[in-house]
Amino acid sequence: MPRKKSESPLTEHPEQEIMSELAGDSGLEEAISTVVDTESADTSFESTALSAEDPVEEAAIECSPSPDEATAAPDGLEQKSDISEIDRTEPPLPGEPPIAEPNEESLPEMPVQGDPPRPTSKPAAKAAKTRAAKTKKANLAEPPPEEPPPEDSQKPKNARQAFYSLDFRTLDRDLSPEQEQEWNAIYASFRSRSILTGTVIGVDDHTFDITEEDGIIQRRSVRSLVIIGYRVKVMIPETEVWAVGEENPRYAIRGMVGAKVDYVIMSVDRENDCAVASRRMAMTKQRRHTLQTARAGRDIVTCDVLLVSRKTLMVGCGGFDLVLTQRDLSYTAIADLRGEYKPGMELRARLLDIQDGKPVVSVKEVNPNPFDGADQRHPVGCRRQAVIEGKYAGGVFCRLPDDTTCLCLYSNNHYDAAFETGDTVLVHITEFNYNRKLIYGRIVGKR
């Protein structure tokens, strides 16, 4: 007759089922239960690592005996110390899942305190590794935040911000009326770009070092025009003297001492009583006005002499730098213009035309040609006093008192070494050339 299945929870496990069949009577059943309970207590450290679905763990926890009961074992049975010694070859009951053999490789590794939990599957481990790599890369890519500089080291970004940050009430408190007027004109020019006019009193050279992109340090020198109206030193660098595309040789700036120039203040150094200006910006403003209001043939304009050489003259007129020759300046022949014109002189000129965006002027055409009516004032055969202006190819240019030019030769009893430029001589009028508007004569004596 088949044996009834035990109601004890231990019958759910194959180990207990085998032991029950081996025990022939009810006396051994109690002893077997005691042995199984003892084995469960000895292997409690392994049961904590098993999964929640393992029924062995649940049964072992419910049936764990007291220490006294675990030590007592019936006679004739050998107490087993390891659960692995139990025969597990018996197949499980129908509908019961197979019990996996616990081993060290299948048990999950317990994390050490302080370490991040490790993933229990390969996809999770791979994802965690990828996240860690991305986090490390992001930390390396992002530079550490820079500490903001102290407030004392923060300087204004440009000259205009530096200007507006000044305390003018404190700086201008002790100024004299002349100084206050000078500074007010400079302030107005800086803020509204209005044009100022001053006289060049000298040229300064400033040397400084510049670090190139490749790290090479180069020493450079900048030449500047110096203008001092009353007390403030205004400097115009050579890069701001000429218009774009109309630059002149560097040595030309030294010849501008004494010239009157227009400029616009670009930067103000109130503490050091100096400023930086630009003539180029003033020229741009003046050119626009000149081209809009010019009336060729009718307007009389003012030209400021900037540079003087032996045969040419540079003047500033309406924002344009114009080069004039002797034919544009005087009806009379002038051998050396440096004896007649100086930087800073103002000349009145007539605006003749606008060519290629530049005005064409003539200084001599402001006044009538002195040749007109000269045949009545100096008839042929008369003698007049004149001044030798120059010599060319054996001829002598003499100027009559009414600025008429007379081309002369020496008489038979005079020679060239006896006469110098600037000497006063007596001229005999011999001929009039109405086409060229010239008078011819001979030098008959020295006065």
PDB file of C-alpha atoms in Angstrom, residues 116-224:
ATOM      1  CA  PRO A 116      29.181  51.734  -6.543  1.00  0.00           C
ATOM      2  CA  PRO A 117      26.899  48.688  -7.076  1.00  0.00           C
ATOM      3  CA  ARG A 118      28.052  46.475  -9.912  1.00  0.00           C
ATOM      4  CA  PRO A 119      25.623  45.318 -12.587  1.00  0.00           C
ATOM      5  CA  THR A 120      24.572  41.626 -12.450  1.00  0.00           C
ATOM      6  CA  SER A 121      24.205  41.246 -16.246  1.00  0.00           C
ATOM      7  CA  LYS A 122      26.476  41.927 -19.205  1.00  0.00           C
ATOM      8  CA  PRO A 123      24.177  44.519 -20.903  1.00  0.00           C
ATOM      9  CA  ALA A 124      23.818  46.409 -17.639  1.00  0.00           C
ATOM     10  CA  ALA A 125      27.571  46.296 -17.051  1.00  0.00           C
ATOM     11  CA  LYS A 126      28.216  47.527 -20.576  1.00  0.00           C
ATOM     12  CA  ALA A 127      25.704  50.375 -20.155  1.00  0.00           C
ATOM     13  CA  ALA A 128      27.250  51.381 -16.843  1.00  0.00           C
ATOM     14  CA  LYS A 129      30.718  51.341 -18.396  1.00  0.00           C
ATOM     15  CA  THR A 130      29.497  53.519 -21.290  1.00  0.00           C
ATOM     16  CA  ARG A 131      27.900  56.011 -18.884  1.00  0.00           C
ATOM     17  CA  ALA A 132      31.101  56.187 -16.854  1.00  0.00           C
ATOM     18  CA  ALA A 133      33.166  56.811 -20.003  1.00  0.00           C
ATOM     19  CA  LYS A 134      30.806  59.577 -21.160  1.00  0.00           C
ATOM     20  CA  THR A 135      30.879  61.206 -17.726  1.00  0.00           C
ATOM     21  CA  LYS A 136      34.682  61.110 -17.681  1.00  0.00           C
ATOM     22  CA  LYS A 137      34.873  62.552 -21.203  1.00  0.00           C
ATOM     23  CA  ALA A 138      32.442  65.341 -20.315  1.00  0.00           C
ATOM     24  CA  ASN A 139      34.457  66.199 -17.226  1.00  0.00           C
ATOM     25  CA  LEU A 140      37.639  66.380 -19.319  1.00  0.00           C
ATOM     26  CA  ALA A 141      35.985  68.441 -22.079  1.00  0.00           C
ATOM     27  CA  GLU A 142      34.545  71.044 -19.750  1.00  0.00           C
ATOM     28  CA  PRO A 143      37.319  73.311 -18.425  1.00  0.00           C
ATOM     29  CA  PRO A 144      37.098  74.293 -14.820  1.00  0.00           C
ATOM     30  CA  PRO A 145      35.261  77.568 -14.279  1.00  0.00           C
ATOM     31  CA  GLU A 146      37.578  80.540 -14.102  1.00  0.00           C
ATOM     32  CA  GLU A 147      37.466  82.683 -11.062  1.00  0.00           C
ATOM     33  CA  PRO A 148      36.277  86.215 -11.819  1.00  0.00           C
ATOM     34  CA  PRO A 149      39.050  88.790 -11.476  1.00  0.00           C
ATOM     35  CA  PRO A 150      38.841  91.129  -8.552  1.00  0.00           C
ATOM     36  CA  GLU A 151      36.948  94.354  -9.002  1.00  0.00           C
ATOM     37  CA  ASP A 152      40.126  96.407  -8.799  1.00  0.00           C
ATOM     38  CA  SER A 153      41.622  94.642 -11.840  1.00  0.00           C
ATOM     39  CA  GLN A 154      38.559  95.118 -14.073  1.00  0.00           C
ATOM     40  CA  LYS A 155      39.367  97.960 -16.493  1.00  0.00           C
ATOM     41  CA  PRO A 156      37.044  99.689 -18.970  1.00  0.00           C
ATOM     42  CA  LYS A 157      36.853  98.002 -22.353  1.00  0.00           C
ATOM     43  CA  ASN A 158      37.617 101.083 -24.469  1.00  0.00           C
ATOM     44  CA  ALA A 159      38.582 104.741 -24.341  1.00  0.00           C
ATOM     45  CA  ARG A 160      34.974 105.926 -24.351  1.00  0.00           C
ATOM     46  CA  GLN A 161      34.063 103.902 -21.271  1.00  0.00           C
ATOM     47  CA  ALA A 162      37.209 105.129 -19.550  1.00  0.00           C
ATOM     48  CA  PHE A 163      36.194 108.707 -20.372  1.00  0.00           C
ATOM     49  CA  TYR A 164      32.694 108.335 -18.924  1.00  0.00           C
ATOM     50  CA  SER A 165      34.049 106.751 -15.756  1.00  0.00           C
ATOM     51  CA  LEU A 166      36.039 109.895 -14.854  1.00  0.00           C
ATOM     52  CA  ASP A 167      35.030 112.191 -12.020  1.00  0.00           C
ATOM     53  CA  PHE A 168      35.130 115.497 -13.916  1.00  0.00           C
ATOM     54  CA  ARG A 169      33.905 117.519 -10.955  1.00  0.00           C
ATOM     55  CA  THR A 170      36.961 116.534  -8.956  1.00  0.00           C
ATOM     56  CA  LEU A 171      39.442 116.731 -11.836  1.00  0.00           C
ATOM     57  CA  ASP A 172      38.296 120.132 -13.135  1.00  0.00           C
ATOM     58  CA  ARG A 173      37.793 121.751  -9.749  1.00  0.00           C
ATOM     59  CA  ASP A 174      41.038 123.754  -9.704  1.00  0.00           C
ATOM     60  CA  LEU A 175      41.289 124.676 -13.406  1.00  0.00           C
ATOM     61  CA  SER A 176      41.822 128.242 -14.527  1.00  0.00           C
ATOM     62  CA  PRO A 177      39.336 129.779 -17.013  1.00  0.00           C
ATOM     63  CA  GLU A 178      41.766 129.196 -19.888  1.00  0.00           C
ATOM     64  CA  GLN A 179      42.311 125.572 -18.896  1.00  0.00           C
ATOM     65  CA  GLU A 180      38.605 124.981 -18.444  1.00  0.00           C
ATOM     66  CA  GLN A 181      37.889 126.381 -21.901  1.00  0.00           C
ATOM     67  CA  GLU A 182      40.576 124.168 -23.426  1.00  0.00           C
ATOM     68  CA  TRP A 183      39.295 121.014 -21.730  1.00  0.00           C
ATOM     69  CA  ASN A 184      35.680 121.762 -22.616  1.00  0.00           C
ATOM     70  CA  ALA A 185      36.649 121.969 -26.294  1.00  0.00           C
ATOM     71  CA  ILE A 186      38.477 118.633 -26.018  1.00  0.00           C
ATOM     72  CA  TYR A 187      35.531 116.987 -24.227  1.00  0.00           C
ATOM     73  CA  ALA A 188      33.130 118.226 -26.896  1.00  0.00           C
ATOM     74  CA  SER A 189      35.328 116.983 -29.731  1.00  0.00           C
ATOM     75  CA  PHE A 190      35.645 113.560 -28.133  1.00  0.00           C
ATOM     76  CA  ARG A 191      31.922 113.140 -27.500  1.00  0.00           C
ATOM     77  CA  SER A 192      30.458 114.685 -30.669  1.00  0.00           C
ATOM     78  CA  ARG A 193      33.422 114.268 -33.069  1.00  0.00           C
ATOM     79  CA  SER A 194      33.572 118.013 -33.660  1.00  0.00           C
ATOM     80  CA  ILE A 195      36.611 119.431 -35.468  1.00  0.00           C
ATOM     81  CA  LEU A 196      39.336 121.388 -33.696  1.00  0.00           C
ATOM     82  CA  THR A 197      42.177 123.404 -35.232  1.00  0.00           C
ATOM     83  CA  GLY A 198      45.684 123.754 -33.871  1.00  0.00           C
ATOM     84  CA  THR A 199      49.259 124.587 -34.801  1.00  0.00           C
ATOM     85  CA  VAL A 200      51.902 121.873 -34.935  1.00  0.00           C
ATOM     86  CA  ILE A 201      54.711 122.834 -32.565  1.00  0.00           C
ATOM     87  CA  GLY A 202      56.870 119.726 -32.918  1.00  0.00           C
ATOM     88  CA  VAL A 203      57.233 116.046 -33.756  1.00  0.00           C
ATOM     89  CA  ASP A 204      57.779 113.284 -31.176  1.00  0.00           C
ATOM     90  CA  ASP A 205      58.979 109.711 -31.673  1.00  0.00           C
ATOM     91  CA  HIS A 206      57.513 107.014 -29.423  1.00  0.00           C
ATOM     92  CA  THR A 207      59.172 103.583 -29.247  1.00  0.00           C
ATOM     93  CA  PHE A 208      57.477 100.475 -27.853  1.00  0.00           C
ATOM     94  CA  ASP A 209      57.579  96.664 -28.125  1.00  0.00           C
ATOM     95  CA  ILE A 210      54.955  94.586 -29.932  1.00  0.00           C
ATOM     96  CA  THR A 211      54.554  90.811 -29.493  1.00  0.00           C
ATOM     97  CA  GLU A 212      53.639  89.081 -32.739  1.00  0.00           C
ATOM     98  CA  GLU A 213      51.396  86.005 -33.013  1.00  0.00           C
ATOM     99  CA  ASP A 214      54.430  83.724 -33.246  1.00  0.00           C
ATOM    100  CA  GLY A 215      55.793  85.146 -29.981  1.00  0.00           C
ATOM    101  CA  ILE A 216      58.528  87.267 -31.538  1.00  0.00           C
ATOM    102  CA  ILE A 217      58.898  90.692 -29.921  1.00  0.00           C
ATOM    103  CA  GLN A 218      59.473  93.542 -32.348  1.00  0.00           C
ATOM    104  CA  ARG A 219      60.444  97.074 -31.460  1.00  0.00           C
ATOM    105  CA  ARG A 220      58.534  99.756 -33.339  1.00  0.00           C
ATOM    106  CA  SER A 221      58.611 103.525 -33.452  1.00  0.00           C
ATOM    107  CA  VAL A 222      55.673 105.833 -34.135  1.00  0.00           C
ATOM    108  CA  ARG A 223      56.116 109.477 -35.101  1.00  0.00           C
ATOM    109  CA  SER A 224      53.442 111.909 -33.954  1.00  0.00           C
TER     110      SER A 224
END
